[in-house]
Coordinates of N, CA and C and ligand atoms in Angstrom, one line a residue:
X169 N -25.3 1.9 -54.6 CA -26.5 1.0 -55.0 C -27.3 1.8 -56.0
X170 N -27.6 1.2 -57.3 CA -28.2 1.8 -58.5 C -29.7 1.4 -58.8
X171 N -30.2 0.3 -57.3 CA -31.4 0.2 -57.8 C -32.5 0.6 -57.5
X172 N -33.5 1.2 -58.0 CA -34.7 2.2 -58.4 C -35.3 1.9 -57.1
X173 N -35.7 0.5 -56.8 CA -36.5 0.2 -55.8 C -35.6 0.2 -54.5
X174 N -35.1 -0.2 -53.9 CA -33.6 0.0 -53.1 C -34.0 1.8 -52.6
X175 N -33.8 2.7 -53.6 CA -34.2 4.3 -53.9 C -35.5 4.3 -53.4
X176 N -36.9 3.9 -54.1 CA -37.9 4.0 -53.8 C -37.9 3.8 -51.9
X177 N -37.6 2.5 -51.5 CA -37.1 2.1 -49.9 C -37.0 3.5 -49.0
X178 N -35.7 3.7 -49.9 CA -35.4 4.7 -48.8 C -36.3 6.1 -49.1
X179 N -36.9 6.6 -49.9 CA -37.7 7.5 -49.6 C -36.9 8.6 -50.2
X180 N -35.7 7.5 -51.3 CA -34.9 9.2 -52.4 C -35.7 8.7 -53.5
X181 N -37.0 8.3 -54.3 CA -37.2 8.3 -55.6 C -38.5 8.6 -55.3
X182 N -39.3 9.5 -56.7 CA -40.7 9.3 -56.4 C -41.8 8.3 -56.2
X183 N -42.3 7.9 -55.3 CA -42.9 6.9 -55.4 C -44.6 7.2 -54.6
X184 N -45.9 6.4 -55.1 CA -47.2 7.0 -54.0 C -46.8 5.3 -53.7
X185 N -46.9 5.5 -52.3 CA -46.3 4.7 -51.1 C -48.0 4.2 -50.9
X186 N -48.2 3.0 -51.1 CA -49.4 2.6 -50.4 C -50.1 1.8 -48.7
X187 N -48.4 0.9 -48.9 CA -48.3 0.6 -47.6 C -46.9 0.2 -47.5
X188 N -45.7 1.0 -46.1 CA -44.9 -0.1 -45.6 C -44.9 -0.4 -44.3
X189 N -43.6 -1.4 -43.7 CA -43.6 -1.7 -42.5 C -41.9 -1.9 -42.2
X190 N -41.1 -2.5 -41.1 CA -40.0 -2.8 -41.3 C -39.9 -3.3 -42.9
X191 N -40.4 -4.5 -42.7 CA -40.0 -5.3 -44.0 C -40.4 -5.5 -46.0
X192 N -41.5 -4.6 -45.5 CA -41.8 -4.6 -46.9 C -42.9 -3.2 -47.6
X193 N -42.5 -3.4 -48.7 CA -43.2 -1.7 -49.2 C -44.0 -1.9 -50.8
X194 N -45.1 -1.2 -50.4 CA -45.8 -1.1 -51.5 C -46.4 -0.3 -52.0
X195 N -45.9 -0.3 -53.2 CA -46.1 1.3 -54.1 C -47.3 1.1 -55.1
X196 N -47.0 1.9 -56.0 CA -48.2 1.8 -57.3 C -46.9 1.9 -58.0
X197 N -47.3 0.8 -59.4 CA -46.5 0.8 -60.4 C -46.5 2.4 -61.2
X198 N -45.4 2.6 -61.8 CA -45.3 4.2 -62.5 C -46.2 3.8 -63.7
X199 N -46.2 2.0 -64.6 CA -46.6 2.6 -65.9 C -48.3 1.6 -65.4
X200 N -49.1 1.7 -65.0 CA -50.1 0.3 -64.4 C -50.9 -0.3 -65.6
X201 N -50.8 -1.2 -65.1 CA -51.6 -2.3 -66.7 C -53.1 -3.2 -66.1
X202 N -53.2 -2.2 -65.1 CA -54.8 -2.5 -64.9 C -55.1 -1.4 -63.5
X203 N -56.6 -1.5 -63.2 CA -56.9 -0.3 -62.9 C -56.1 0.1 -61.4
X204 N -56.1 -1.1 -60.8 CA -55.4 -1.0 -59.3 C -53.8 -2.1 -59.5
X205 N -52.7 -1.1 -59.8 CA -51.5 -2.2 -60.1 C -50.3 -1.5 -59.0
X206 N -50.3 -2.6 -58.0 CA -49.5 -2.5 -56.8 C -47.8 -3.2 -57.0
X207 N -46.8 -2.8 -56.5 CA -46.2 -3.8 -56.3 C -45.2 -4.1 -54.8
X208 N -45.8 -5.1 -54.1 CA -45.3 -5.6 -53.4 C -43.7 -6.4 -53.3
X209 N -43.2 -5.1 -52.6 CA -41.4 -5.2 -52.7 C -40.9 -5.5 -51.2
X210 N -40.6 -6.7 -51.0 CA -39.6 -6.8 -49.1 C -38.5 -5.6 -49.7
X211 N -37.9 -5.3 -48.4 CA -37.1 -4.2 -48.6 C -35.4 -4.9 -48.6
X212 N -36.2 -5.9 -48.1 CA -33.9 -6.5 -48.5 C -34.2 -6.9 -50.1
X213 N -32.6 -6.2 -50.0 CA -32.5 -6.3 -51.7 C -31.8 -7.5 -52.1
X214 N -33.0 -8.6 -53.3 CA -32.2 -9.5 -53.9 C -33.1 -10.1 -55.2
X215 N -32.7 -10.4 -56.3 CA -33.2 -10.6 -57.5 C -34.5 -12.1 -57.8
X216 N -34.0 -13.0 -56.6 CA -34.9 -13.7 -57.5 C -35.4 -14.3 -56.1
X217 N -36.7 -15.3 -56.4 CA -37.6 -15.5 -54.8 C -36.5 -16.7 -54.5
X218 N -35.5 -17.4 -55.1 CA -34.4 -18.2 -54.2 C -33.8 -17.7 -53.2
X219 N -33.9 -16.2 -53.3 CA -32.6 -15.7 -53.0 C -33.4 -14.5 -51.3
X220 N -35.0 -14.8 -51.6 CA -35.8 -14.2 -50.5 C -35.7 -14.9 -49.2
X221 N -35.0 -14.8 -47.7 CA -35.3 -15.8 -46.9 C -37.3 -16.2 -46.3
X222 N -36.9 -17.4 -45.7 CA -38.7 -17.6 -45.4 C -39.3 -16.8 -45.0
X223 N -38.9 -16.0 -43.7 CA -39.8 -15.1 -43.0 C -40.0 -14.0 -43.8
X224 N -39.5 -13.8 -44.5 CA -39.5 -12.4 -45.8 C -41.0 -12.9 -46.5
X225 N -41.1 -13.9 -47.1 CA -41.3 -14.7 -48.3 C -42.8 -14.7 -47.5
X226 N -43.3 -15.1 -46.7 CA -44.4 -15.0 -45.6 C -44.4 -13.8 -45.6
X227 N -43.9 -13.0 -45.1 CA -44.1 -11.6 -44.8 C -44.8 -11.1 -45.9
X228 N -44.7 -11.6 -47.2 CA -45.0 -11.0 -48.7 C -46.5 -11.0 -48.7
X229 N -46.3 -12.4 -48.2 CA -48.4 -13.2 -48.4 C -49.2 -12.7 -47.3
X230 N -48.4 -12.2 -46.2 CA -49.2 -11.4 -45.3 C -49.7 -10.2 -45.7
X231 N -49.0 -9.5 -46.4 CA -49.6 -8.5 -46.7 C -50.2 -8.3 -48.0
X232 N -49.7 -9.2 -48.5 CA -51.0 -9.6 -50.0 C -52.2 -9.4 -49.3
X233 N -52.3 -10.4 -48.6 CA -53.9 -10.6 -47.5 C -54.1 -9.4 -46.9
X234 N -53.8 -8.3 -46.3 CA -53.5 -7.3 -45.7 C -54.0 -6.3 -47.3
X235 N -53.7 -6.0 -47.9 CA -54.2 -5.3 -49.2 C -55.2 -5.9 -49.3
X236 N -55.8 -7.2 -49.3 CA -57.1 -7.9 -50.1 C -58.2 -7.0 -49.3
X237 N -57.9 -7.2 -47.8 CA -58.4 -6.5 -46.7 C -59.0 -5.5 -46.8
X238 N -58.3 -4.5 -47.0 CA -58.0 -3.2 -46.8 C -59.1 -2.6 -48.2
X239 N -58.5 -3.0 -49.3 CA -59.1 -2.6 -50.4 C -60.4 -3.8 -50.5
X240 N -60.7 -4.5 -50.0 CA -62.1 -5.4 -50.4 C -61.9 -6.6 -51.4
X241 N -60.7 -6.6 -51.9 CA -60.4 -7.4 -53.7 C -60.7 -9.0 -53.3
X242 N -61.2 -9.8 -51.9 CA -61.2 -11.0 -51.5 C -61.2 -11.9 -52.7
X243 N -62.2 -11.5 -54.0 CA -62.5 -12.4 -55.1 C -61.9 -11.9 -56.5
X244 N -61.0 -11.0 -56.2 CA -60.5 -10.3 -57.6 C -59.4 -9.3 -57.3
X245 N -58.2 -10.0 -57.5 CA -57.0 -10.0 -58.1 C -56.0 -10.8 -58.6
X246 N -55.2 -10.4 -58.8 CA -53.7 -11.2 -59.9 C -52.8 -10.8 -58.9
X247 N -51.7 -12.2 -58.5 CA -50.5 -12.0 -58.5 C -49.6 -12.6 -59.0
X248 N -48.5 -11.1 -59.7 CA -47.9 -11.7 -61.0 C -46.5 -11.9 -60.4
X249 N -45.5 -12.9 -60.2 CA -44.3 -12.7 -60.5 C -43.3 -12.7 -61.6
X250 N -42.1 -11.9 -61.7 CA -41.5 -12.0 -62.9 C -40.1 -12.6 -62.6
X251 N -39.9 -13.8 -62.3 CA -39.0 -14.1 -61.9 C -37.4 -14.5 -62.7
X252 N -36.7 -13.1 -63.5 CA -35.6 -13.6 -64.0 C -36.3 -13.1 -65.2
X253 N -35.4 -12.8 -65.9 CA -35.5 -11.7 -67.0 C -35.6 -12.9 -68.7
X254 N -35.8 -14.0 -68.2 CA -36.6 -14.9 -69.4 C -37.9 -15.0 -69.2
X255 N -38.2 -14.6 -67.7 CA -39.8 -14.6 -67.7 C -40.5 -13.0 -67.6
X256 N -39.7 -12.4 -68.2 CA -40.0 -10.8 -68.2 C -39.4 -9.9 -66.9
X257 N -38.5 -9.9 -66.6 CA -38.1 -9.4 -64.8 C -37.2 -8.0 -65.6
X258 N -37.5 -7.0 -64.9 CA -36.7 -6.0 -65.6 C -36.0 -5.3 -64.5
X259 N -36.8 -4.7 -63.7 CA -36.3 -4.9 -62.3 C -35.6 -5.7 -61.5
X260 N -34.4 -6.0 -60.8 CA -33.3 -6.6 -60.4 C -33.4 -6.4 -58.7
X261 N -35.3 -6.0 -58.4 CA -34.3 -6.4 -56.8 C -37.0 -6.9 -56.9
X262 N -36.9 -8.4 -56.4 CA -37.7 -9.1 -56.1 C -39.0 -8.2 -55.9
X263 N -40.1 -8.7 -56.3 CA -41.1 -7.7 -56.4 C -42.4 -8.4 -57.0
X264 N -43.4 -8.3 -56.3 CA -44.9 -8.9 -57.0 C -46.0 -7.9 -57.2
X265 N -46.4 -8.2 -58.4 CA -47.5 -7.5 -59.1 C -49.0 -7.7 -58.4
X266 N -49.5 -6.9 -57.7 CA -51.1 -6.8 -57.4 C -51.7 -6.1 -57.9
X267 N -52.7 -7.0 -58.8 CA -53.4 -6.3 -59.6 C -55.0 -6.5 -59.7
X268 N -55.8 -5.2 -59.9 CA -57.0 -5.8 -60.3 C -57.8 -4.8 -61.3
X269 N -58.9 -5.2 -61.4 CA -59.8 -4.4 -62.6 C -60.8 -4.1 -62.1
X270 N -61.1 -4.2 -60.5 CA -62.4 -4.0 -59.5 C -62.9 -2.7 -60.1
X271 N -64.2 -2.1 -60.3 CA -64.5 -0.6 -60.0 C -64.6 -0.3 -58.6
X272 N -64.6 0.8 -59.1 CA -65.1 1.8 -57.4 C -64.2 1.6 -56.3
X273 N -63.1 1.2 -56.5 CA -62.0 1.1 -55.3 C -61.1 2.3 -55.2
X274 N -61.4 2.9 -54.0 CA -60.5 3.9 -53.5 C -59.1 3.5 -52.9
X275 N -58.2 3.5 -53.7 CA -56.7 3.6 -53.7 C -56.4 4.7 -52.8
X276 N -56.1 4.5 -51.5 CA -55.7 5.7 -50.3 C -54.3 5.2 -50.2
X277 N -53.3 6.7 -50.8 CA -52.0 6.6 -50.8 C -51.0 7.3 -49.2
X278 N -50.7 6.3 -48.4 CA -49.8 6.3 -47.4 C -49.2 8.0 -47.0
X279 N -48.1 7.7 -48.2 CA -46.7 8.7 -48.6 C -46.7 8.8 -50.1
X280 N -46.8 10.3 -50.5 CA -46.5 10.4 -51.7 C -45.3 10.8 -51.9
X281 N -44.1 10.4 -52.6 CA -42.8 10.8 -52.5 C -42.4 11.9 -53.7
X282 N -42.9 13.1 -54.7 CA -42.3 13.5 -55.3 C -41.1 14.4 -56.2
Ligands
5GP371 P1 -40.8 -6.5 -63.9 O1 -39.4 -6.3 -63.4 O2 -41.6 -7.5 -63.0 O3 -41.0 -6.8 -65.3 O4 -41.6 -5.1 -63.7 C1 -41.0 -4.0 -63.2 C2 -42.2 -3.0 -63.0 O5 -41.6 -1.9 -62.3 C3 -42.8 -2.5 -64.3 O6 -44.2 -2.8 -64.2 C4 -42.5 -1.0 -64.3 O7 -43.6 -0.3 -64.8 C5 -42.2 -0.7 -62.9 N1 -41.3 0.4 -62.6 C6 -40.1 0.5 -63.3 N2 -39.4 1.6 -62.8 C7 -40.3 2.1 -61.8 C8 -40.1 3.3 -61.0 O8 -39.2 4.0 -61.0 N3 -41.2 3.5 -60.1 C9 -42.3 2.7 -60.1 N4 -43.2 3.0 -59.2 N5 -42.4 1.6 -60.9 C10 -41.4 1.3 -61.7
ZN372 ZN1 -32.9 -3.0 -54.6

């Protein structure tokens, strides 16, 4: 298996680990395009949200909410998907962008993997 995130999962690529659980993991993007840019990745590997079963797909929004939480963002953030590489998807295994431009948020990293 060749993919980055799949690697990130298991704990062989560098990654600052913000939050996981069985089912899903969230890191900090390596290049970030705003000040707090997360991305929320389930850990079964598959390319597009057809291909995510429900409880996964739930599991996602749970912890969306679970980061809003945690970090305070209730009224300020973005989530981006890139579903399929005509809508920008570069990455090949399912993954959403949390993003925001809040000040003064302390990003407390889990696991730093480097
Ligand atoms: P998308 O596939 O939705 O266009 O975006 C892929 C995202 O993954 C990009 O924002 C890119 O910066 C990020 N990315 C690509 N490779 C790595 C990596 O090895 N580690 C981390 N943390 N992020 C990555
Ligand atoms: Zn993967």
């Amino acid at each position: 298996m060749s993919c980055i995130f799949c690697k990130i999962i298991e704990h062989k690529a560098p990654a600052k680990i913000f939050y996981e659980d069985a089912n899903i993991i969230v890191f900090a993007d390596i290049y970030p395009r705003a000040k707090i840019h997360l991305l929320v990745t389930p850990k079964f590997h598959c390319s597009r949200i057809m291909d995510l079963p429900d409880n996964l797909t739930l599991k996602v929004f749970e912890t969306v909410r679970k980061i809003t939480k945690e970090l305070k963002l209730h009224d300020n953030f973005k989530l981006v998907l890139h579903n399929g590489a005509l809508a920008g998807q570069i990455v090949e295994h399912l993954h959403f962008h949390y993003l925001s431009n809040q000040p003064n948020v302390n990003v407390k990293y889990k696991t730093v993997i480097t």
